[in-house]
Amino acid sequence: MSTDQTVSGGPFREAIRREGLDALWVSRPENVRYLSGFTSPADGKLLVYPDGATLYTDARYTVQAAEESRCPVFIARPPATFAHAAPLVSGLRVGFEADHLTVSELGALRAHWQVGERPATLVGSQGLVEGLRLVKRPDELAQIRAAQAIADAAFAAVRPGIVAGVREDRVAGQLEAFMRERGAGSAFDITVASGPRGAMPHGTASDRVIGEHELVTVDFGARVQGYHSDMTRTVAVGHPGEDLRRLYRAVLEAEEAAVQAIRPGARCSELDQVARDILTRHGLGDYFAHSLGHGVGLAVHEGPSLRGTSSEVLEAGMVVTAEPGVYLPGVGGVRIEDLVLVTADGHEVLSRSPKERL
Ligand code: ZN
Ligand code: ZN
């Protein structure tokens, strides 16, 4: 295990110093897991201070935390947690995760730490650990690959059953059962959106019965050892009309062009523009209602953000999605999403499920 994946790793300590901080209170679950290795991070918090780090969790996790955590563990519930930490942060500039900590949690930190002769100074911080998570280590990549391979196998098994007369939630249930049988969880609530429901970008599977000659959008992923995959396929049931086929072909063209443009040094905003320009040329730009994609890792949605306003630039080792979609209210929609690894000389598409040619 390399040192840089622990809280004592050079890049992490450097990032804390660069922010002008002495310590960091880590409360975002993915970040707690990334730094400590503790696999129930929603019930853990991590305090990183100049000469060490402590994982705080409660008595339900005494055994698990001792087995998993790379940091010393202190078993307590708040407010005993804050009281234990108070002397460790005395007089220090302590960062907290401003995008995650609740107002009441911040109040509790203030009440316990901004007191006494050498009060701590609490400073809101953004994206500090998330920045370290952008480029994946080989062991993280292996989990993402494993998750995507299970998702691809699930899709191959379930695809023949996506036919007229079947309920959307049955399709979702079959995908989820397949992944569970192979030891993976479902990365998020599975989208199965058929016919006019395809106009809802996040149309979680409903009790709607899939009809003849419809498009069905299926968006799902697997979770392996905390790491996720994310893929969307839109499939045809029967023979959808030419209008729907045109829609599908436009999205496929945009998706494939965006994937082809993924390489180190590519600007995320420009990748979004590649897909948007193609859909605009097809008269569909106004119906591409979201950004091109996002990073995937311990969170399904993480950095970098592939959107028009992003200033981020891709680097080798990042894992991102390209997922243009068009959504026509009352008619339906199409989205196609691939999971893509940025490699030293370009990219590798991790999602292998075939795409239909309509
Ligand atoms: Zn997705
Ligand atoms: Zn996605």
mmCIF file of C-alpha atoms and ligand atoms in Angstrom:
data_model
loop_
_atom_site.group_PDB
_atom_site.id
_atom_site.type_symbol
_atom_site.label_atom_id
_atom_site.label_comp_id
_atom_site.label_asym_id
_atom_site.label_seq_id
_atom_site.Cartn_x
_atom_site.Cartn_y
_atom_site.Cartn_z
ATOM 1 C CA MET A 1 0.000 0.000 0.000
ATOM 2 C CA SER A 2 1.576 3.291 -1.071
ATOM 3 C CA THR A 3 1.795 6.031 1.500
ATOM 4 C CA ASP A 4 -0.067 8.557 -0.609
ATOM 5 C CA GLN A 5 -3.364 6.765 -0.099
ATOM 6 C CA THR A 6 -3.201 7.337 3.646
ATOM 7 C CA VAL A 7 -3.740 10.521 5.590
ATOM 8 C CA SER A 8 0.020 10.774 6.027
ATOM 9 C CA GLY A 9 0.528 10.850 2.245
ATOM 10 C CA GLY A 10 2.495 13.776 0.856
ATOM 11 C CA PRO A 11 -0.119 15.003 -1.665
ATOM 12 C CA PHE A 12 -2.821 15.200 1.004
ATOM 13 C CA ARG A 13 -0.670 17.018 3.557
ATOM 14 C CA GLU A 14 0.474 19.377 0.800
ATOM 15 C CA ALA A 15 -3.146 20.110 -0.178
ATOM 16 C CA ILE A 16 -3.994 20.966 3.447
ATOM 17 C CA ARG A 17 -0.994 23.321 3.704
ATOM 18 C CA ARG A 18 -1.824 24.974 0.374
ATOM 19 C CA GLU A 19 -5.248 25.901 1.781
ATOM 20 C CA GLY A 20 -3.574 27.560 4.732
ATOM 21 C CA LEU A 21 -4.956 24.954 7.113
ATOM 22 C CA ASP A 22 -3.391 23.001 9.977
ATOM 23 C CA ALA A 23 -6.100 20.386 10.263
ATOM 24 C CA LEU A 24 -9.199 19.098 8.462
ATOM 25 C CA TRP A 25 -12.509 17.746 9.767
ATOM 26 C CA VAL A 26 -13.629 15.253 7.114
ATOM 27 C CA SER A 27 -17.344 14.467 7.157
ATOM 28 C CA ARG A 28 -18.180 13.588 3.543
ATOM 29 C CA PRO A 29 -18.527 9.790 3.521
ATOM 30 C CA GLU A 30 -16.602 9.165 0.290
ATOM 31 C CA ASN A 31 -13.729 11.266 1.614
ATOM 32 C CA VAL A 32 -13.709 9.500 4.990
ATOM 33 C CA ARG A 33 -13.504 6.178 3.161
ATOM 34 C CA TYR A 34 -10.841 7.369 0.724
ATOM 35 C CA LEU A 35 -8.532 8.588 3.473
ATOM 36 C CA SER A 36 -9.168 6.018 6.213
ATOM 37 C CA GLY A 37 -10.284 2.844 4.434
ATOM 38 C CA PHE A 38 -13.310 2.549 6.758
ATOM 39 C CA THR A 39 -16.157 1.040 4.696
ATOM 40 C CA SER A 40 -19.111 2.474 6.648
ATOM 41 C CA PRO A 41 -18.004 6.081 6.238
ATOM 42 C CA ALA A 42 -21.487 7.578 6.617
ATOM 43 C CA ASP A 43 -21.143 6.643 10.294
ATOM 44 C CA GLY A 44 -17.583 7.893 10.628
ATOM 45 C CA LYS A 45 -15.798 11.219 10.758
ATOM 46 C CA LEU A 46 -12.104 11.820 10.338
ATOM 47 C CA LEU A 47 -9.996 14.469 12.024
ATOM 48 C CA VAL A 48 -6.644 15.068 10.363
ATOM 49 C CA TYR A 49 -4.200 17.155 12.408
ATOM 50 C CA PRO A 50 -0.501 17.978 12.023
ATOM 51 C CA ASP A 51 0.987 14.823 13.510
ATOM 52 C CA GLY A 52 -1.759 12.313 12.918
ATOM 53 C CA ALA A 53 -5.402 11.514 12.275
ATOM 54 C CA THR A 54 -8.260 9.944 14.234
ATOM 55 C CA LEU A 55 -11.301 8.139 12.891
ATOM 56 C CA TYR A 56 -14.385 8.717 15.033
ATOM 57 C CA THR A 57 -17.203 6.218 14.898
ATOM 58 C CA ASP A 58 -19.611 4.602 17.339
ATOM 59 C CA ALA A 59 -19.706 1.296 19.205
ATOM 60 C CA ARG A 60 -21.548 -0.533 16.428
ATOM 61 C CA TYR A 61 -18.317 -0.395 14.448
ATOM 62 C CA THR A 62 -15.702 -1.232 17.074
ATOM 63 C CA VAL A 63 -14.574 -4.446 15.364
ATOM 64 C CA GLN A 64 -15.032 -3.273 11.793
ATOM 65 C CA ALA A 65 -13.165 -0.002 12.295
ATOM 66 C CA ALA A 66 -10.283 -1.787 14.014
ATOM 67 C CA GLU A 67 -9.997 -4.126 11.035
ATOM 68 C CA GLU A 68 -10.365 -1.559 8.271
ATOM 69 C CA SER A 69 -9.129 1.824 9.391
ATOM 70 C CA ARG A 70 -5.610 2.917 8.521
ATOM 71 C CA CYS A 71 -5.939 5.589 11.240
ATOM 72 C CA PRO A 72 -6.301 5.218 15.009
ATOM 73 C CA VAL A 73 -9.955 4.849 15.979
ATOM 74 C CA PHE A 74 -11.832 6.559 18.810
ATOM 75 C CA ILE A 75 -15.218 5.048 19.619
ATOM 76 C CA ALA A 76 -17.690 7.683 20.767
ATOM 77 C CA ARG A 77 -20.831 9.522 19.779
ATOM 78 C CA PRO A 78 -21.106 13.298 19.637
ATOM 79 C CA PRO A 79 -20.636 15.319 21.794
ATOM 80 C CA ALA A 80 -17.972 13.043 23.312
ATOM 81 C CA THR A 81 -16.352 12.994 19.865
ATOM 82 C CA PHE A 82 -15.926 16.771 19.806
ATOM 83 C CA ALA A 83 -14.698 16.847 23.386
ATOM 84 C CA HIS A 84 -12.018 14.252 22.582
ATOM 85 C CA ALA A 85 -10.926 16.218 19.511
ATOM 86 C CA ALA A 86 -10.843 19.624 21.233
ATOM 87 C CA PRO A 87 -7.278 19.430 22.616
ATOM 88 C CA LEU A 88 -6.012 18.104 19.256
ATOM 89 C CA VAL A 89 -7.215 21.218 17.397
ATOM 90 C CA SER A 90 -6.493 23.817 20.072
ATOM 91 C CA GLY A 91 -5.127 26.977 18.454
ATOM 92 C CA LEU A 92 -5.210 25.476 14.925
ATOM 93 C CA ARG A 93 -6.860 26.553 11.688
ATOM 94 C CA VAL A 94 -9.262 23.673 11.099
ATOM 95 C CA GLY A 95 -10.917 23.240 7.726
ATOM 96 C CA PHE A 96 -14.400 21.762 7.408
ATOM 97 C CA GLU A 97 -16.101 20.557 4.234
ATOM 98 C CA ALA A 98 -18.358 23.507 3.463
ATOM 99 C CA ASP A 99 -20.286 21.643 0.766
ATOM 100 C CA HIS A 100 -21.171 18.847 3.132
ATOM 101 C CA LEU A 101 -21.207 19.831 6.817
ATOM 102 C CA THR A 102 -24.665 20.803 8.043
ATOM 103 C CA VAL A 103 -25.313 24.077 9.826
ATOM 104 C CA SER A 104 -26.079 22.261 13.070
ATOM 105 C CA GLU A 105 -22.886 20.191 12.847
ATOM 106 C CA LEU A 106 -20.876 23.364 12.314
ATOM 107 C CA GLY A 107 -22.594 24.830 15.388
ATOM 108 C CA ALA A 108 -21.496 21.819 17.430
ATOM 109 C CA LEU A 109 -17.880 22.148 16.234
ATOM 110 C CA ARG A 110 -17.906 25.845 17.131
ATOM 111 C CA ALA A 111 -19.367 25.189 20.563
ATOM 112 C CA HIS A 112 -16.642 22.675 21.421
ATOM 113 C CA TRP A 113 -13.583 24.005 19.622
ATOM 114 C CA GLN A 114 -13.874 27.786 19.483
ATOM 115 C CA VAL A 115 -13.594 28.098 23.255
ATOM 116 C CA GLY A 116 -10.912 28.367 25.924
ATOM 117 C CA GLU A 117 -7.592 30.159 25.878
ATOM 118 C CA ARG A 118 -6.455 28.813 22.495
ATOM 119 C CA PRO A 119 -9.600 28.437 20.429
ATOM 120 C CA ALA A 120 -9.455 26.746 17.051
ATOM 121 C CA THR A 121 -10.365 28.754 13.962
ATOM 122 C CA LEU A 122 -12.904 26.998 11.752
ATOM 123 C CA VAL A 123 -12.488 27.621 8.019
ATOM 124 C CA GLY A 124 -14.816 26.470 5.252
ATOM 125 C CA SER A 125 -12.990 24.451 2.609
ATOM 126 C CA GLN A 126 -14.142 23.094 -0.746
ATOM 127 C CA GLY A 127 -12.977 20.197 -2.879
ATOM 128 C CA LEU A 128 -9.776 19.447 -0.970
ATOM 129 C CA VAL A 129 -10.069 15.659 -0.769
ATOM 130 C CA GLU A 130 -12.194 15.561 -3.929
ATOM 131 C CA GLY A 131 -9.210 16.998 -5.822
ATOM 132 C CA LEU A 132 -7.064 14.050 -4.745
ATOM 133 C CA ARG A 133 -9.763 11.616 -5.861
ATOM 134 C CA LEU A 134 -9.869 12.874 -9.487
ATOM 135 C CA VAL A 135 -7.044 10.659 -10.764
ATOM 136 C CA LYS A 136 -7.629 7.030 -9.836
ATOM 137 C CA ARG A 137 -4.986 4.721 -8.386
ATOM 138 C CA PRO A 138 -4.591 1.290 -10.043
ATOM 139 C CA ASP A 139 -6.477 -0.426 -7.206
ATOM 140 C CA GLU A 140 -9.380 2.020 -7.570
ATOM 141 C CA LEU A 141 -9.447 1.478 -11.335
ATOM 142 C CA ALA A 142 -9.592 -2.266 -10.809
ATOM 143 C CA GLN A 143 -12.768 -1.897 -8.719
ATOM 144 C CA ILE A 144 -14.383 0.411 -11.289
ATOM 145 C CA ARG A 145 -13.526 -2.054 -14.066
ATOM 146 C CA ALA A 146 -14.978 -4.901 -12.004
ATOM 147 C CA ALA A 147 -18.191 -2.933 -11.406
ATOM 148 C CA GLN A 148 -18.570 -2.120 -15.100
ATOM 149 C CA ALA A 149 -17.915 -5.725 -16.133
ATOM 150 C CA ILE A 150 -20.731 -6.913 -13.845
ATOM 151 C CA ALA A 151 -23.042 -4.199 -15.226
ATOM 152 C CA ASP A 152 -22.233 -5.249 -18.802
ATOM 153 C CA ALA A 153 -22.961 -8.879 -17.962
ATOM 154 C CA ALA A 154 -26.239 -7.846 -16.308
ATOM 155 C CA PHE A 155 -27.302 -5.897 -19.371
ATOM 156 C CA ALA A 156 -26.502 -8.805 -21.698
ATOM 157 C CA ALA A 157 -28.593 -11.108 -19.510
ATOM 158 C CA VAL A 158 -31.571 -8.778 -19.159
ATOM 159 C CA ARG A 159 -31.698 -7.142 -22.616
ATOM 160 C CA PRO A 160 -33.629 -10.016 -24.308
ATOM 161 C CA GLY A 161 -36.411 -9.529 -21.754
ATOM 162 C CA ILE A 162 -36.950 -5.843 -22.570
ATOM 163 C CA VAL A 163 -40.013 -6.372 -24.748
ATOM 164 C CA ALA A 164 -43.554 -5.076 -25.061
ATOM 165 C CA GLY A 165 -45.768 -6.152 -22.166
ATOM 166 C CA VAL A 166 -43.035 -6.119 -19.507
ATOM 167 C CA ARG A 167 -43.124 -3.609 -16.667
ATOM 168 C CA GLU A 168 -40.239 -1.164 -16.290
ATOM 169 C CA ASP A 169 -39.678 -2.122 -12.657
ATOM 170 C CA ARG A 170 -39.346 -5.784 -13.626
ATOM 171 C CA VAL A 171 -36.442 -4.870 -15.900
ATOM 172 C CA ALA A 172 -34.849 -2.859 -13.082
ATOM 173 C CA GLY A 173 -35.376 -5.721 -10.637
ATOM 174 C CA GLN A 174 -33.714 -8.216 -12.958
ATOM 175 C CA LEU A 175 -30.687 -5.973 -13.444
ATOM 176 C CA GLU A 176 -30.362 -5.463 -9.705
ATOM 177 C CA ALA A 177 -30.783 -9.168 -8.885
ATOM 178 C CA PHE A 178 -28.132 -10.118 -11.434
ATOM 179 C CA MET A 179 -25.632 -7.659 -9.965
ATOM 180 C CA ARG A 180 -26.382 -8.745 -6.383
ATOM 181 C CA GLU A 181 -25.846 -12.399 -7.268
ATOM 182 C CA ARG A 182 -22.372 -11.445 -8.442
ATOM 183 C CA GLY A 183 -21.559 -9.624 -5.245
ATOM 184 C CA ALA A 184 -22.184 -6.095 -6.447
ATOM 185 C CA GLY A 185 -24.723 -3.559 -5.276
ATOM 186 C CA SER A 186 -26.765 -1.273 -7.477
ATOM 187 C CA ALA A 187 -24.948 2.055 -7.848
ATOM 188 C CA PHE A 188 -28.205 4.082 -7.730
ATOM 189 C CA ASP A 189 -31.952 3.795 -8.360
ATOM 190 C CA ILE A 190 -32.122 2.239 -11.819
ATOM 191 C CA THR A 191 -33.683 4.299 -14.598
ATOM 192 C CA VAL A 192 -35.973 2.388 -16.929
ATOM 193 C CA ALA A 193 -37.944 4.978 -18.885
ATOM 194 C CA SER A 194 -40.116 3.726 -21.737
ATOM 195 C CA GLY A 195 -42.126 5.583 -24.365
ATOM 196 C CA PRO A 196 -43.140 9.093 -23.217
ATOM 197 C CA ARG A 197 -41.423 8.512 -19.836
ATOM 198 C CA GLY A 198 -38.157 8.690 -21.772
ATOM 199 C CA ALA A 199 -38.587 12.482 -21.617
ATOM 200 C CA MET A 200 -37.645 12.311 -17.915
ATOM 201 C CA PRO A 201 -33.829 12.214 -17.673
ATOM 202 C CA HIS A 202 -34.018 10.479 -14.282
ATOM 203 C CA GLY A 203 -37.152 8.415 -14.849
ATOM 204 C CA THR A 204 -36.717 5.808 -12.122
ATOM 205 C CA ALA A 205 -38.350 2.532 -13.171
ATOM 206 C CA SER A 206 -42.126 2.686 -12.667
ATOM 207 C CA ASP A 207 -44.988 0.190 -12.967
ATOM 208 C CA ARG A 208 -45.550 1.309 -16.568
ATOM 209 C CA VAL A 209 -45.857 -1.551 -19.057
ATOM 210 C CA ILE A 210 -43.475 -1.184 -22.004
ATOM 211 C CA GLY A 211 -45.401 -0.775 -25.241
ATOM 212 C CA GLU A 212 -44.776 -1.975 -28.777
ATOM 213 C CA HIS A 213 -42.541 0.210 -30.990
ATOM 214 C CA GLU A 214 -41.130 2.280 -28.133
ATOM 215 C CA LEU A 215 -37.680 3.367 -27.078
ATOM 216 C CA VAL A 216 -36.589 2.384 -23.559
ATOM 217 C CA THR A 217 -33.793 4.228 -21.753
ATOM 218 C CA VAL A 218 -31.945 2.124 -19.170
ATOM 219 C CA ASP A 219 -29.403 3.880 -16.911
ATOM 220 C CA PHE A 220 -27.738 1.851 -14.190
ATOM 221 C CA GLY A 221 -24.469 0.895 -12.554
ATOM 222 C CA ALA A 222 -22.876 -1.566 -10.179
ATOM 223 C CA ARG A 223 -20.999 -0.871 -6.948
ATOM 224 C CA VAL A 224 -17.949 -2.950 -5.989
ATOM 225 C CA GLN A 225 -15.928 -2.216 -2.831
ATOM 226 C CA GLY A 226 -17.451 1.268 -2.731
ATOM 227 C CA TYR A 227 -16.597 2.047 -6.369
ATOM 228 C CA HIS A 228 -19.234 2.591 -9.044
ATOM 229 C CA SER A 229 -19.937 2.146 -12.712
ATOM 230 C CA ASP A 230 -22.468 4.192 -14.715
ATOM 231 C CA MET A 231 -23.866 3.411 -18.171
ATOM 232 C CA THR A 232 -26.976 4.191 -20.212
ATOM 233 C CA ARG A 233 -28.349 2.358 -23.189
ATOM 234 C CA THR A 234 -31.494 3.267 -25.105
ATOM 235 C CA VAL A 235 -33.031 0.217 -26.765
ATOM 236 C CA ALA A 236 -35.775 -0.231 -29.332
ATOM 237 C CA VAL A 237 -38.786 -2.450 -28.750
ATOM 238 C CA GLY A 238 -40.343 -3.514 -32.046
ATOM 239 C CA HIS A 239 -39.884 -0.885 -34.750
ATOM 240 C CA PRO A 240 -40.079 2.681 -33.437
ATOM 241 C CA GLY A 241 -41.072 5.310 -35.989
ATOM 242 C CA GLU A 242 -38.613 7.309 -38.068
ATOM 243 C CA ASP A 243 -38.890 10.397 -35.800
ATOM 244 C CA LEU A 244 -37.661 8.390 -32.798
ATOM 245 C CA ARG A 245 -34.941 6.755 -34.888
ATOM 246 C CA ARG A 246 -33.715 10.160 -36.037
ATOM 247 C CA LEU A 247 -33.566 11.252 -32.416
ATOM 248 C CA TYR A 248 -31.590 8.155 -31.520
ATOM 249 C CA ARG A 249 -29.115 8.557 -34.368
ATOM 250 C CA ALA A 250 -28.450 12.203 -33.442
ATOM 251 C CA VAL A 251 -27.695 11.309 -29.815
ATOM 252 C CA LEU A 252 -25.484 8.394 -30.883
ATOM 253 C CA GLU A 253 -23.518 10.669 -33.216
ATOM 254 C CA ALA A 254 -23.057 13.226 -30.425
ATOM 255 C CA GLU A 255 -22.061 10.570 -27.909
ATOM 256 C CA GLU A 256 -19.510 8.885 -30.138
ATOM 257 C CA ALA A 257 -17.957 12.205 -31.144
ATOM 258 C CA ALA A 258 -17.637 13.259 -27.487
ATOM 259 C CA VAL A 259 -16.024 9.941 -26.538
ATOM 260 C CA GLN A 260 -13.574 10.230 -29.436
ATOM 261 C CA ALA A 261 -12.503 13.663 -28.161
ATOM 262 C CA ILE A 262 -11.625 12.378 -24.670
ATOM 263 C CA ARG A 263 -7.878 12.568 -24.076
ATOM 264 C CA PRO A 264 -5.444 14.097 -21.586
ATOM 265 C CA GLY A 265 -5.434 17.861 -21.967
ATOM 266 C CA ALA A 266 -8.990 18.039 -23.331
ATOM 267 C CA ARG A 267 -11.035 20.800 -21.738
ATOM 268 C CA CYS A 268 -14.222 19.528 -20.103
ATOM 269 C CA SER A 269 -16.139 22.538 -21.453
ATOM 270 C CA GLU A 270 -15.026 21.752 -25.007
ATOM 271 C CA LEU A 271 -16.107 18.125 -24.735
ATOM 272 C CA ASP A 272 -19.571 19.292 -23.708
ATOM 273 C CA GLN A 273 -19.550 21.620 -26.714
ATOM 274 C CA VAL A 274 -18.655 18.796 -29.132
ATOM 275 C CA ALA A 275 -21.858 16.945 -28.234
ATOM 276 C CA ARG A 276 -23.957 20.107 -27.990
ATOM 277 C CA ASP A 277 -22.894 21.343 -31.440
ATOM 278 C CA ILE A 278 -23.920 18.074 -33.079
ATOM 279 C CA LEU A 279 -27.311 18.030 -31.373
ATOM 280 C CA THR A 280 -27.811 21.705 -32.260
ATOM 281 C CA ARG A 281 -27.049 20.899 -35.899
ATOM 282 C CA HIS A 282 -29.856 18.334 -35.710
ATOM 283 C CA GLY A 283 -32.179 20.974 -34.248
ATOM 284 C CA LEU A 284 -32.104 19.285 -30.826
ATOM 285 C CA GLY A 285 -29.731 21.518 -28.860
ATOM 286 C CA ASP A 286 -32.564 22.959 -26.748
ATOM 287 C CA TYR A 287 -33.575 19.465 -25.629
ATOM 288 C CA PHE A 288 -30.134 18.474 -24.311
ATOM 289 C CA ALA A 289 -31.154 19.497 -20.825
ATOM 290 C CA HIS A 290 -28.051 18.598 -18.822
ATOM 291 C CA SER A 291 -24.273 18.555 -19.073
ATOM 292 C CA LEU A 292 -22.229 15.990 -20.992
ATOM 293 C CA GLY A 293 -20.937 13.965 -18.063
ATOM 294 C CA HIS A 294 -19.122 13.599 -14.769
ATOM 295 C CA GLY A 295 -16.361 11.735 -13.009
ATOM 296 C CA VAL A 296 -17.130 8.356 -11.411
ATOM 297 C CA GLY A 297 -15.465 6.689 -8.442
ATOM 298 C CA LEU A 298 -16.373 6.390 -4.769
ATOM 299 C CA ALA A 299 -19.283 8.667 -5.711
ATOM 300 C CA VAL A 300 -21.420 8.051 -8.790
ATOM 301 C CA HIS A 301 -21.205 11.766 -9.524
ATOM 302 C CA GLU A 302 -17.851 13.340 -8.741
ATOM 303 C CA GLY A 303 -15.270 15.488 -10.461
ATOM 304 C CA PRO A 304 -14.378 16.398 -13.072
ATOM 305 C CA SER A 305 -17.590 17.954 -14.338
ATOM 306 C CA LEU A 306 -17.993 17.792 -18.109
ATOM 307 C CA ARG A 307 -20.116 20.895 -18.491
ATOM 308 C CA GLY A 308 -19.967 24.144 -20.430
ATOM 309 C CA THR A 309 -18.945 26.286 -17.456
ATOM 310 C CA SER A 310 -16.187 23.948 -16.231
ATOM 311 C CA SER A 311 -12.559 25.073 -16.291
ATOM 312 C CA GLU A 312 -11.284 21.537 -15.615
ATOM 313 C CA VAL A 313 -8.906 19.727 -17.961
ATOM 314 C CA LEU A 314 -8.761 15.939 -18.298
ATOM 315 C CA GLU A 315 -5.743 13.997 -17.032
ATOM 316 C CA ALA A 316 -4.730 10.386 -17.542
ATOM 317 C CA GLY A 317 -6.266 8.222 -14.821
ATOM 318 C CA MET A 318 -9.569 10.083 -14.609
ATOM 319 C CA VAL A 319 -12.765 8.093 -15.182
ATOM 320 C CA VAL A 320 -15.609 10.073 -16.739
ATOM 321 C CA THR A 321 -18.927 9.581 -18.490
ATOM 322 C CA ALA A 322 -20.119 10.961 -21.803
ATOM 323 C CA GLU A 323 -23.900 10.959 -21.758
ATOM 324 C CA PRO A 324 -25.693 13.312 -24.104
ATOM 325 C CA GLY A 325 -29.458 13.003 -24.159
ATOM 326 C CA VAL A 326 -32.507 14.641 -25.674
ATOM 327 C CA TYR A 327 -35.870 14.811 -23.944
ATOM 328 C CA LEU A 328 -39.048 15.755 -25.808
ATOM 329 C CA PRO A 329 -42.019 16.271 -23.474
ATOM 330 C CA GLY A 330 -44.969 14.134 -24.512
ATOM 331 C CA VAL A 331 -42.880 12.224 -27.058
ATOM 332 C CA GLY A 332 -39.981 10.509 -25.338
ATOM 333 C CA GLY A 333 -36.249 10.695 -25.123
ATOM 334 C CA VAL A 334 -32.884 9.128 -25.775
ATOM 335 C CA ARG A 335 -29.713 9.041 -23.688
ATOM 336 C CA ILE A 336 -26.555 7.064 -24.378
ATOM 337 C CA GLU A 337 -23.798 6.964 -21.776
ATOM 338 C CA ASP A 338 -20.386 5.360 -21.758
ATOM 339 C CA LEU A 339 -17.896 5.069 -18.909
ATOM 340 C CA VAL A 340 -14.492 6.162 -20.177
ATOM 341 C CA LEU A 341 -10.979 5.992 -18.736
ATOM 342 C CA VAL A 342 -8.607 8.771 -19.772
ATOM 343 C CA THR A 343 -5.347 7.071 -20.769
ATOM 344 C CA ALA A 344 -1.888 8.508 -21.455
ATOM 345 C CA ASP A 345 -2.520 8.551 -25.201
ATOM 346 C CA GLY A 346 -6.288 8.965 -25.405
ATOM 347 C CA HIS A 347 -9.027 6.947 -23.801
ATOM 348 C CA GLU A 348 -10.410 3.492 -23.164
ATOM 349 C CA VAL A 349 -14.159 2.880 -23.162
ATOM 350 C CA LEU A 350 -14.856 0.724 -20.103
ATOM 351 C CA SER A 351 -18.538 0.107 -20.832
ATOM 352 C CA ARG A 352 -18.700 -2.641 -23.439
ATOM 353 C CA SER A 353 -22.440 -3.229 -23.863
ATOM 354 C CA PRO A 354 -23.370 -2.958 -27.548
ATOM 355 C CA LYS A 355 -25.317 0.041 -28.810
ATOM 356 C CA GLU A 356 -28.187 -0.383 -31.184
ATOM 357 C CA ARG A 357 -27.993 0.977 -34.731
ATOM 358 C CA LEU A 358 -31.442 2.330 -35.561
HETATM 359 ZN ZN ZN B 1 -25.961 7.063 -15.782
HETATM 360 ZN ZN ZN B 2 -23.915 9.417 -15.451
#
